[in-house]
PDB file of C-alpha atoms in Angstrom:
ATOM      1  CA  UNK A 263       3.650 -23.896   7.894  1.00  0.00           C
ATOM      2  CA  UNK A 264       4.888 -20.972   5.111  1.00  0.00           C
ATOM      3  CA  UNK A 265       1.350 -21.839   3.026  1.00  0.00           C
ATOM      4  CA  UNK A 266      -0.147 -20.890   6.511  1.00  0.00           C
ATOM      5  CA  UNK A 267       2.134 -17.663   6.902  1.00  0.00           C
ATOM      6  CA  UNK A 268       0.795 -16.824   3.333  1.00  0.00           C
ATOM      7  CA  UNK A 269      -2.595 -17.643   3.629  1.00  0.00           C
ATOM      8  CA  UNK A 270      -2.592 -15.409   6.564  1.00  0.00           C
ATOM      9  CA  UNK A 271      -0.805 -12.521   4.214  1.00  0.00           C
ATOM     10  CA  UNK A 272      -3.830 -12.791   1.796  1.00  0.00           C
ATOM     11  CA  UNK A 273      -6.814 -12.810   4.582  1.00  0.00           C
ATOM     12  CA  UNK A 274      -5.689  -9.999   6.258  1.00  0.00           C
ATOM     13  CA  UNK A 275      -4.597  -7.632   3.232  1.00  0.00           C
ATOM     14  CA  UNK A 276      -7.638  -9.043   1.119  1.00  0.00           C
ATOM     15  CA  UNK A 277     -10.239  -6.757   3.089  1.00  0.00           C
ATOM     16  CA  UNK A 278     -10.145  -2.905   3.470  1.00  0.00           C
ATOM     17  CA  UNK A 279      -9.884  -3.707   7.133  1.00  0.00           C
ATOM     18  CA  UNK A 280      -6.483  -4.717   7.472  1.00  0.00           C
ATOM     19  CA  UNK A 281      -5.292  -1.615   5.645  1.00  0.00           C
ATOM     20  CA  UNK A 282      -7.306   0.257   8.300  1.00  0.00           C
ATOM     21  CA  UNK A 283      -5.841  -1.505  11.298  1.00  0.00           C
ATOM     22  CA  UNK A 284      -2.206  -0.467   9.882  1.00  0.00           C
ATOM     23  CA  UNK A 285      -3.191   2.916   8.544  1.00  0.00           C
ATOM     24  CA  UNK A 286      -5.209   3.675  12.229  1.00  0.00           C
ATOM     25  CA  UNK A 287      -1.918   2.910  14.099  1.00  0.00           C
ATOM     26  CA  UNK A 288       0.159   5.108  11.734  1.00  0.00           C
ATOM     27  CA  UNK A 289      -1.860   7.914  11.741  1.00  0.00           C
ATOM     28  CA  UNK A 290      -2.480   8.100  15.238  1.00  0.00           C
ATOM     29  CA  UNK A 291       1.088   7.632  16.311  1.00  0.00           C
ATOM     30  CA  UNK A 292       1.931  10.569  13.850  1.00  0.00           C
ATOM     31  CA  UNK A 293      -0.563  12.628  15.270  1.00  0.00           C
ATOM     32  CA  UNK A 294       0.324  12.131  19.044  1.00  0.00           C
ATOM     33  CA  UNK A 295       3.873  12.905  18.345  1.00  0.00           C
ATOM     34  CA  UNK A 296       3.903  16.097  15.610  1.00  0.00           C
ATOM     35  CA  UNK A 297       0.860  17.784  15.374  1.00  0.00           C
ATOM     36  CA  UNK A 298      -1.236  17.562  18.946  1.00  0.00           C
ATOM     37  CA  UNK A 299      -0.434  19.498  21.872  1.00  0.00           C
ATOM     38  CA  UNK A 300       0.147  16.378  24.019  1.00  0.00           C
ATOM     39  CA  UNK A 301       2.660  15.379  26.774  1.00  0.00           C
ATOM     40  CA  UNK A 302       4.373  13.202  23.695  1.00  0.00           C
ATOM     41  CA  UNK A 303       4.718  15.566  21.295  1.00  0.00           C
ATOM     42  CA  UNK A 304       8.392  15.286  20.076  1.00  0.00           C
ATOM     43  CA  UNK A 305       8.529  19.032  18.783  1.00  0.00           C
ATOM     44  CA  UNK A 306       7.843  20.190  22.343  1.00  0.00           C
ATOM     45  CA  UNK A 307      10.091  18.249  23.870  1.00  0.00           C
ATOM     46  CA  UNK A 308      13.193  20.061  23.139  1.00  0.00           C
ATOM     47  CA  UNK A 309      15.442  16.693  22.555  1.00  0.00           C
ATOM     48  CA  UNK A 310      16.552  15.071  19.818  1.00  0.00           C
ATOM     49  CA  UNK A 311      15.875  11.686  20.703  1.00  0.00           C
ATOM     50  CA  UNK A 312      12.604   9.053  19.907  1.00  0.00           C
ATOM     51  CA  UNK A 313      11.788   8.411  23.914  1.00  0.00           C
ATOM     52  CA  UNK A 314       8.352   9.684  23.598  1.00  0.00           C
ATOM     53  CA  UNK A 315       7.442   7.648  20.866  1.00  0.00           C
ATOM     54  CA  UNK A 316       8.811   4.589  22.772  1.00  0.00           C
ATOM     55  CA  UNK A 317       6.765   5.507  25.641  1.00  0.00           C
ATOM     56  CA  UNK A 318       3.730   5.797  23.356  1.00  0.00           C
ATOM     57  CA  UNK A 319       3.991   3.165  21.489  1.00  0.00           C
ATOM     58  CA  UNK A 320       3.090   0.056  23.602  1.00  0.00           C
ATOM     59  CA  UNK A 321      -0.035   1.398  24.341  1.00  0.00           C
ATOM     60  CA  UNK A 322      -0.956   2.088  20.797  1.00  0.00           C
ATOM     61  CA  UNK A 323       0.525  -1.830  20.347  1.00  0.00           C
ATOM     62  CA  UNK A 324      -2.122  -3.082  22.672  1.00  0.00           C
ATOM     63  CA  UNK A 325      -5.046  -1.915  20.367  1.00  0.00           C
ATOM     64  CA  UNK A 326      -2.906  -3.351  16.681  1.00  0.00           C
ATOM     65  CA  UNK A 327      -1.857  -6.254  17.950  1.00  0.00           C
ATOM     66  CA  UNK A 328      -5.393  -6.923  19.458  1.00  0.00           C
ATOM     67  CA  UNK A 329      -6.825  -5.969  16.543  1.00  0.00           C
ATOM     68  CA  UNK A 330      -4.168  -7.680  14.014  1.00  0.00           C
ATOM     69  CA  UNK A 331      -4.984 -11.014  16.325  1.00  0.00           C
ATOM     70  CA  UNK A 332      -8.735 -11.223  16.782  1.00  0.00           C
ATOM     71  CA  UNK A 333      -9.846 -13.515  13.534  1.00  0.00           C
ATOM     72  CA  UNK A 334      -6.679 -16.032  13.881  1.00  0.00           C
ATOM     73  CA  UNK A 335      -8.806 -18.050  15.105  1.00  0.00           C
ATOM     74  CA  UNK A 336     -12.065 -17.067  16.214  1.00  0.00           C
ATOM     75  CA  UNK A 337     -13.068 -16.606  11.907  1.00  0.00           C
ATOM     76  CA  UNK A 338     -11.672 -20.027  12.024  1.00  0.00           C
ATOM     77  CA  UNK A 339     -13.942 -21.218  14.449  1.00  0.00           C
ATOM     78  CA  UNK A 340     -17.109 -18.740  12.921  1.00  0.00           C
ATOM     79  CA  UNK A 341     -16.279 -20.456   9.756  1.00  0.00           C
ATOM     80  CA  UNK A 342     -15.983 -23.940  10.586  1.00  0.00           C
ATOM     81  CA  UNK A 343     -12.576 -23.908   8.552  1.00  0.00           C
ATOM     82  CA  UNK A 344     -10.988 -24.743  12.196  1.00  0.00           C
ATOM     83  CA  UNK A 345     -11.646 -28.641  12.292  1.00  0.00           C
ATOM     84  CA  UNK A 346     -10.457 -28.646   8.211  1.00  0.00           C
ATOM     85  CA  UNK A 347      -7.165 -26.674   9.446  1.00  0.00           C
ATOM     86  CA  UNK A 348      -6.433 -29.524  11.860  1.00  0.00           C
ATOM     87  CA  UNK A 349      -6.670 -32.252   9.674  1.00  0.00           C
ATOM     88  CA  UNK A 350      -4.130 -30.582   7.448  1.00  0.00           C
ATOM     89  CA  UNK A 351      -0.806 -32.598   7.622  1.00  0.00           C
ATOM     90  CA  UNK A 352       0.415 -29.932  10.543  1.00  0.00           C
ATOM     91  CA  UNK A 353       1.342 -30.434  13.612  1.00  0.00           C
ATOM     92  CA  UNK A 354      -0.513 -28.067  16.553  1.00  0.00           C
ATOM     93  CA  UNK A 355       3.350 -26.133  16.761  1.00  0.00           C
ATOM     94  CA  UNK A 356       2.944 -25.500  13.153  1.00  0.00           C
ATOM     95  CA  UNK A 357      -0.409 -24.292  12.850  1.00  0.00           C
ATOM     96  CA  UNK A 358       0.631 -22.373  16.303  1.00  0.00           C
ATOM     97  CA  UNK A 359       3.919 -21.194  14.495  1.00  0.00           C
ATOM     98  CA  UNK A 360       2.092 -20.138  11.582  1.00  0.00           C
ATOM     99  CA  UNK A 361      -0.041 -17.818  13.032  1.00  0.00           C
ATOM    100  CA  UNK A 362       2.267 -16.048  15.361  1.00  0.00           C
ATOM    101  CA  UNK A 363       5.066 -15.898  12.858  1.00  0.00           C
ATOM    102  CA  UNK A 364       2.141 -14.187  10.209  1.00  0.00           C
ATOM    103  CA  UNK A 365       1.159 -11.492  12.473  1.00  0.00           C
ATOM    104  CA  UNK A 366       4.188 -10.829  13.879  1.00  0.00           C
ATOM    105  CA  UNK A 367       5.377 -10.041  10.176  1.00  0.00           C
ATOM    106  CA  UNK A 368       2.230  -7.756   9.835  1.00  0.00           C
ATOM    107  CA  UNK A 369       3.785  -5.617  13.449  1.00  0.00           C
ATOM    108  CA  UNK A 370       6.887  -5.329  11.316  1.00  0.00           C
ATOM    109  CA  UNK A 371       5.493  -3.828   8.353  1.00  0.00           C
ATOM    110  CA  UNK A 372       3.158  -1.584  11.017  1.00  0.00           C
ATOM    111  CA  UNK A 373       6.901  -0.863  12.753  1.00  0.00           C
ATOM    112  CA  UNK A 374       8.724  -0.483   9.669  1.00  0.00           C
ATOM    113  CA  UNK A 375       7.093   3.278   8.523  1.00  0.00           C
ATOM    114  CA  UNK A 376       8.001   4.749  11.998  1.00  0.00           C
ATOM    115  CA  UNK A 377      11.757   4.747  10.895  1.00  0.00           C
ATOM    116  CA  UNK A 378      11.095   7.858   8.682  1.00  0.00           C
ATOM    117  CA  UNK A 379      10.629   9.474  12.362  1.00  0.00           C
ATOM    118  CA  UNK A 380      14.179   9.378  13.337  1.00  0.00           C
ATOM    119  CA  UNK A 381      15.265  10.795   9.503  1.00  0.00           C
ATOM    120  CA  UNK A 382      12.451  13.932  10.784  1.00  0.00           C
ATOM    121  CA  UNK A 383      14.490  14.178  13.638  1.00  0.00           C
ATOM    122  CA  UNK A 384      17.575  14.046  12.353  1.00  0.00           C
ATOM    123  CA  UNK A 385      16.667  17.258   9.621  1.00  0.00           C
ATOM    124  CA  UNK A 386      15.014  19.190  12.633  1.00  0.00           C
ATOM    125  CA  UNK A 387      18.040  19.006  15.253  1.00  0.00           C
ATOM    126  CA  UNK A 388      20.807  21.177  15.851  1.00  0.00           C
ATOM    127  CA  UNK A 389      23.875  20.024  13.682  1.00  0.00           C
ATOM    128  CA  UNK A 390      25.910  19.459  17.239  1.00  0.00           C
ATOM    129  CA  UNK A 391      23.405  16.867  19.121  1.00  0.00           C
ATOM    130  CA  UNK A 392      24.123  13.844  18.110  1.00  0.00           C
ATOM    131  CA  UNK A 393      21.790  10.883  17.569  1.00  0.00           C
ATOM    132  CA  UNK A 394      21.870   7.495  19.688  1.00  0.00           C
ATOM    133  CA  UNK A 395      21.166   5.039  17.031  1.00  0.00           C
ATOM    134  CA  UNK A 396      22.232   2.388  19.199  1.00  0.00           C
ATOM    135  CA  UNK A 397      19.942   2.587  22.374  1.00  0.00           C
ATOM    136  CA  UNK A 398      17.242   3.472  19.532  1.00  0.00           C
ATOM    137  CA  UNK A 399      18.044   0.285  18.135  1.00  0.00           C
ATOM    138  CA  UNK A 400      17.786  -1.726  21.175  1.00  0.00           C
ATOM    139  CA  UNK A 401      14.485   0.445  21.983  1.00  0.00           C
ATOM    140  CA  UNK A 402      12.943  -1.197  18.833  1.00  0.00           C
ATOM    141  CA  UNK A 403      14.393  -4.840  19.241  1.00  0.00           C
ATOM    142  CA  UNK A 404      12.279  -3.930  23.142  1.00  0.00           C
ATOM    143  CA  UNK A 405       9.306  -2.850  21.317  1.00  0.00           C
ATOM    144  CA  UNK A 406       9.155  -6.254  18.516  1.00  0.00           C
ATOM    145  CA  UNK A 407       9.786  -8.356  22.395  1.00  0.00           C
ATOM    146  CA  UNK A 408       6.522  -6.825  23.630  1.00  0.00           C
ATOM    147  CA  UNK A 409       4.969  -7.035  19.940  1.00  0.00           C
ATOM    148  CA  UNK A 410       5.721 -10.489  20.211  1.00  0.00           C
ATOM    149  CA  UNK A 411       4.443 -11.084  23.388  1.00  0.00           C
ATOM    150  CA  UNK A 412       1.294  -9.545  22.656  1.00  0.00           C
ATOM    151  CA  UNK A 413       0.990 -11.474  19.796  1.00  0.00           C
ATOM    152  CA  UNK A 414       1.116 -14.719  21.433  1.00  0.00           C
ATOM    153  CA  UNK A 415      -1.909 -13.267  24.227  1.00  0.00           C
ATOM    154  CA  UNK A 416      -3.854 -12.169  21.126  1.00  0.00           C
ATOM    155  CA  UNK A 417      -3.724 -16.136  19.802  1.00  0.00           C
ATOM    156  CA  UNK A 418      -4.672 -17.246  22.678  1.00  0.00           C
ATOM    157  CA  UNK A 419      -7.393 -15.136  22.786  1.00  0.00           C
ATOM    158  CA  UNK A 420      -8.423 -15.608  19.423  1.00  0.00           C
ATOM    159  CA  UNK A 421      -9.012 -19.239  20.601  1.00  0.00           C
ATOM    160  CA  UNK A 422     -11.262 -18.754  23.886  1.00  0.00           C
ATOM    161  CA  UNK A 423     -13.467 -16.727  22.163  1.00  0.00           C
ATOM    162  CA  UNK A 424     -15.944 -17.069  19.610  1.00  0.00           C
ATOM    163  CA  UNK A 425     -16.443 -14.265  17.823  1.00  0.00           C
ATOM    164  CA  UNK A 426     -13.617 -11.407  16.611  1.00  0.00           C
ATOM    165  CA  UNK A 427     -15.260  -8.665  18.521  1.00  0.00           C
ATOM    166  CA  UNK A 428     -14.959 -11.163  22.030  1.00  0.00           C
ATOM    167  CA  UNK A 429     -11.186 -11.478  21.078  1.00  0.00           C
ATOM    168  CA  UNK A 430     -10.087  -7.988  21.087  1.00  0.00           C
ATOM    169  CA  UNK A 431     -11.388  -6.950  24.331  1.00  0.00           C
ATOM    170  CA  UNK A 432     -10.200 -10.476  25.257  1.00  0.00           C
ATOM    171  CA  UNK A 433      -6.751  -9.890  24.351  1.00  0.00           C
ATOM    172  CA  UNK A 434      -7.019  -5.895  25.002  1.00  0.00           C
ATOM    173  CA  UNK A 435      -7.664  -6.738  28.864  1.00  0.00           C
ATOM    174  CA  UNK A 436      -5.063 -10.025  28.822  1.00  0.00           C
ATOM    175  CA  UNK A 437      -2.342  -7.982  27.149  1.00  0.00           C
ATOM    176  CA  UNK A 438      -3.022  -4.398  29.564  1.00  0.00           C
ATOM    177  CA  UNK A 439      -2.482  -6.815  32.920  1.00  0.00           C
ATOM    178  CA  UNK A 440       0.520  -8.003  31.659  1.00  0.00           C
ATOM    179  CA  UNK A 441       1.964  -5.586  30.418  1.00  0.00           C
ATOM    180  CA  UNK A 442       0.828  -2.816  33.091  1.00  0.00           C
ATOM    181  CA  UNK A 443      -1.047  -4.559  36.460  1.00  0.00           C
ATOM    182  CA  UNK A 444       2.076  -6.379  37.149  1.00  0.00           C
ATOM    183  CA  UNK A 445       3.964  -3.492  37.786  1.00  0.00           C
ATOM    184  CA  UNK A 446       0.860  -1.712  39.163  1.00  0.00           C
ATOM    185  CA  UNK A 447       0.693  -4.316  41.986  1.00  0.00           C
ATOM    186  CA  UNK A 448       3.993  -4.109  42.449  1.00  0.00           C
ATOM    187  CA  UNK A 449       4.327  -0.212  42.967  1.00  0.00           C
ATOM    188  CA  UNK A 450       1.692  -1.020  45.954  1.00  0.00           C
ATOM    189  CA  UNK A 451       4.412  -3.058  47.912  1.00  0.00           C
ATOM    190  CA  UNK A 452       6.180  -1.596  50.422  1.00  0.00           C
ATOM    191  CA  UNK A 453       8.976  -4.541  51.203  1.00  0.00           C
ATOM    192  CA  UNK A 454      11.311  -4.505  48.130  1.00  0.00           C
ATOM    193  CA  UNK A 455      11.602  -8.264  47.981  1.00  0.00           C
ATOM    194  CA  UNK A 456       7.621  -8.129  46.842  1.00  0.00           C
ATOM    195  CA  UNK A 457       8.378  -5.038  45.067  1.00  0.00           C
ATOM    196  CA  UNK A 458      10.807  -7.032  42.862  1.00  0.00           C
ATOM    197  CA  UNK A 459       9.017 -10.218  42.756  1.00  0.00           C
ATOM    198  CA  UNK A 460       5.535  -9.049  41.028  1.00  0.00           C
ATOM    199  CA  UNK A 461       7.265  -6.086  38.803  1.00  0.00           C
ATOM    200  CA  UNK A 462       9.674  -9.184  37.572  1.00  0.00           C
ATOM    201  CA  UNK A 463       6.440 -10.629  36.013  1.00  0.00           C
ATOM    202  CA  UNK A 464       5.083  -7.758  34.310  1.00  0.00           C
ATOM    203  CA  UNK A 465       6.372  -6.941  30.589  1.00  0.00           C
ATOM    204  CA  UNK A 466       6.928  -3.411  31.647  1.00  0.00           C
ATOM    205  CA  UNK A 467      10.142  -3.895  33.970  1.00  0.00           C
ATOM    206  CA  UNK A 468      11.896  -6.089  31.016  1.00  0.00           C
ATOM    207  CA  UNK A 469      10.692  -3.303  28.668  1.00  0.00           C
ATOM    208  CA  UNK A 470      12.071  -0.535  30.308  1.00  0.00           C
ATOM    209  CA  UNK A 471      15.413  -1.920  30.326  1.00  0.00           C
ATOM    210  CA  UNK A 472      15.569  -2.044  26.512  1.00  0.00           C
ATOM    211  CA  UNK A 473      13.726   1.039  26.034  1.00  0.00           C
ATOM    212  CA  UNK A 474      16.701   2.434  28.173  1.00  0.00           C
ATOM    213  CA  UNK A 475      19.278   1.043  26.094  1.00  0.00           C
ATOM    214  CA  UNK A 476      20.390  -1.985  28.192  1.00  0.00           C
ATOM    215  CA  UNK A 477      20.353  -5.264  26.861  1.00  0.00           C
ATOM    216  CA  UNK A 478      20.420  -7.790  29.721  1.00  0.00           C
ATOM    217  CA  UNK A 479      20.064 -11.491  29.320  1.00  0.00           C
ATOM    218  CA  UNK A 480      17.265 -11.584  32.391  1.00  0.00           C
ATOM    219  CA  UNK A 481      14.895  -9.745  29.623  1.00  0.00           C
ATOM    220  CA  UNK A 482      15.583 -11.992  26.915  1.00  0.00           C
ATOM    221  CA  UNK A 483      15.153 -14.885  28.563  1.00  0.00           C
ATOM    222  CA  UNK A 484      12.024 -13.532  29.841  1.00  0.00           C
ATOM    223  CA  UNK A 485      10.572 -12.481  26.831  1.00  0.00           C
ATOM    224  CA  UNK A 486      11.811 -15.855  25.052  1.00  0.00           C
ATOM    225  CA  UNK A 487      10.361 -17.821  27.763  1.00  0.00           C
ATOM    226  CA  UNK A 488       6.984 -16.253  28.140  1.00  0.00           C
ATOM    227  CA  UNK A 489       6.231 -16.487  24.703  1.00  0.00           C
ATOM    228  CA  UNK A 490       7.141 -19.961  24.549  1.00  0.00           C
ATOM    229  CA  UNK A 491       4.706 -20.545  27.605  1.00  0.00           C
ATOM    230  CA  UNK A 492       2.254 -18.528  26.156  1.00  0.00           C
ATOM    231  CA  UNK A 493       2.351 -20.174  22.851  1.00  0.00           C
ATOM    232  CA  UNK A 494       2.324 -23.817  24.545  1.00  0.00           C
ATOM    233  CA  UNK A 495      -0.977 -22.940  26.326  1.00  0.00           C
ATOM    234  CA  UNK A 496      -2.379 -22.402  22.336  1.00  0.00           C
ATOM    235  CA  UNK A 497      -1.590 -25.668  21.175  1.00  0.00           C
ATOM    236  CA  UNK A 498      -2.781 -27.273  24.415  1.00  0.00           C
ATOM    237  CA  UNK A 499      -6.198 -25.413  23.493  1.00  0.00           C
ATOM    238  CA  UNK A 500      -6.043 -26.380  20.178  1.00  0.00           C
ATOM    239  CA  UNK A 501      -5.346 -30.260  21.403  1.00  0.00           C
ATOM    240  CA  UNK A 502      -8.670 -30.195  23.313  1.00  0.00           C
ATOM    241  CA  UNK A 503     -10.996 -28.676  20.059  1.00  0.00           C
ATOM    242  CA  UNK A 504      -9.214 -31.141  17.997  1.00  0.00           C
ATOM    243  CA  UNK A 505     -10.004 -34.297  20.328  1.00  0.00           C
ATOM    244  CA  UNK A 506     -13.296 -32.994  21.303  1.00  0.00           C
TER     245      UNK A 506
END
């Protein structure tokens, strides 16, 4: 499964486009938050805290991850290197595993650069405001959840479609609704019983708590358990091309 994770490593980084992806995300996240005159600019917000990037950030997440997912398996398929993969001594889990584990790596190194934000903040603020590393902390272990979560969509994508360009606006739409319609629908309720019961299905809701600082068990096991149904649906895909 690790010589999977690798070869993964060396497709995506062996192409100019894959230094695009992570350099497009960068640079666009840098932009909305220092130098444009937007609603998340950080300079204008007159607080020493990272919320606006938070805010920000799973929407620029739904264009990487899309992007970051969209030849898993659809180049397999283009290739025809998607039958040889399967008669590799791997089970489906593995080959599942070793997809989803590789591109959730590449999210962390994407993540990993926006930590020098919090070190800008920290030289621009007033000596007396202090920082909240912790609920920053938990906002990033809330951001890596929905990371993940997209990931998993952007697999599954990857495998209805045919051809990379299908996938991303495959997994673009897949990964909006569940992150955003959810809670969409749910705002349109007017009993809170169905208020509660579509926005508990959404990503949002479960994000918001961690963005706020609150770790509660109710998002974990959400996030844990939708991936894991997510990722089941793959292999259950993959069962069918390989018995076809």
């Amino acid at each position: 499964m690790w010589a999977l994770v690798k070869r993964e490593w060396y497709v995506f980084f062996s192409t100019p486009l894959g230094y695009l992806i992570l350099a497009f995300f960068l640079s666009l996240s840098t932009l909305l938050l220092w130098f444009l005159d937007t609603d998340f600019n950080i300079l204008n917000s007159g607080f020493a805290d990272l919320n606006a990037f938070f805010v920000l950030a799973p929407w620029l997440l739904l264009f990487l991850v899309s992007a970051l997912c969209m030849r898993s398996f659809s180049e397999e398929k283009s290739f025809g290197t998607l039958e040889l993969l399967l008669t590799k001594p791997l089970n489906l889990w593995q080959i599942v595993l070793g997809k989803y584990i590789a591109n959730l790596l590449l999210l962390l190194v994407a993540l990993l650069p926006t930590i020098v934000y919090f070190f800008a903040i920290e030289a621009l603020k007033l000596e007396s405001t202090p920082m909240d590393w912790g609920s920053a902390l938990t906002a990033y272990l809330g951001l890596l959840m929905v990371g993940g979560s997209f990931v998993a969509l952007g697999l599954l994508s990857s495998l209805i479609a045919n051809s990379q360009p299908t996938s991303f606006m495959i997994s673009l739409l897949i990964c909006f609704v569940q992150f955003y319609m959810w809670k969409g629908t749910a705002d349109l309720m007017h009993q809170e019983e169905l208020y509660r019961f579509f926005n508990g299905f959404g990503i949002f809701e479960h994000y918001l708590s961690l963005r706020q600082g609150v770790i509660a068990l109710k998002d974990i096991v959400y996030f844990l358990g939708f991936n894991y149904i997510v990722l089941y649906c793959n292999t259950l895909i993959l069962f069918k091309i390989k018995n076809h």
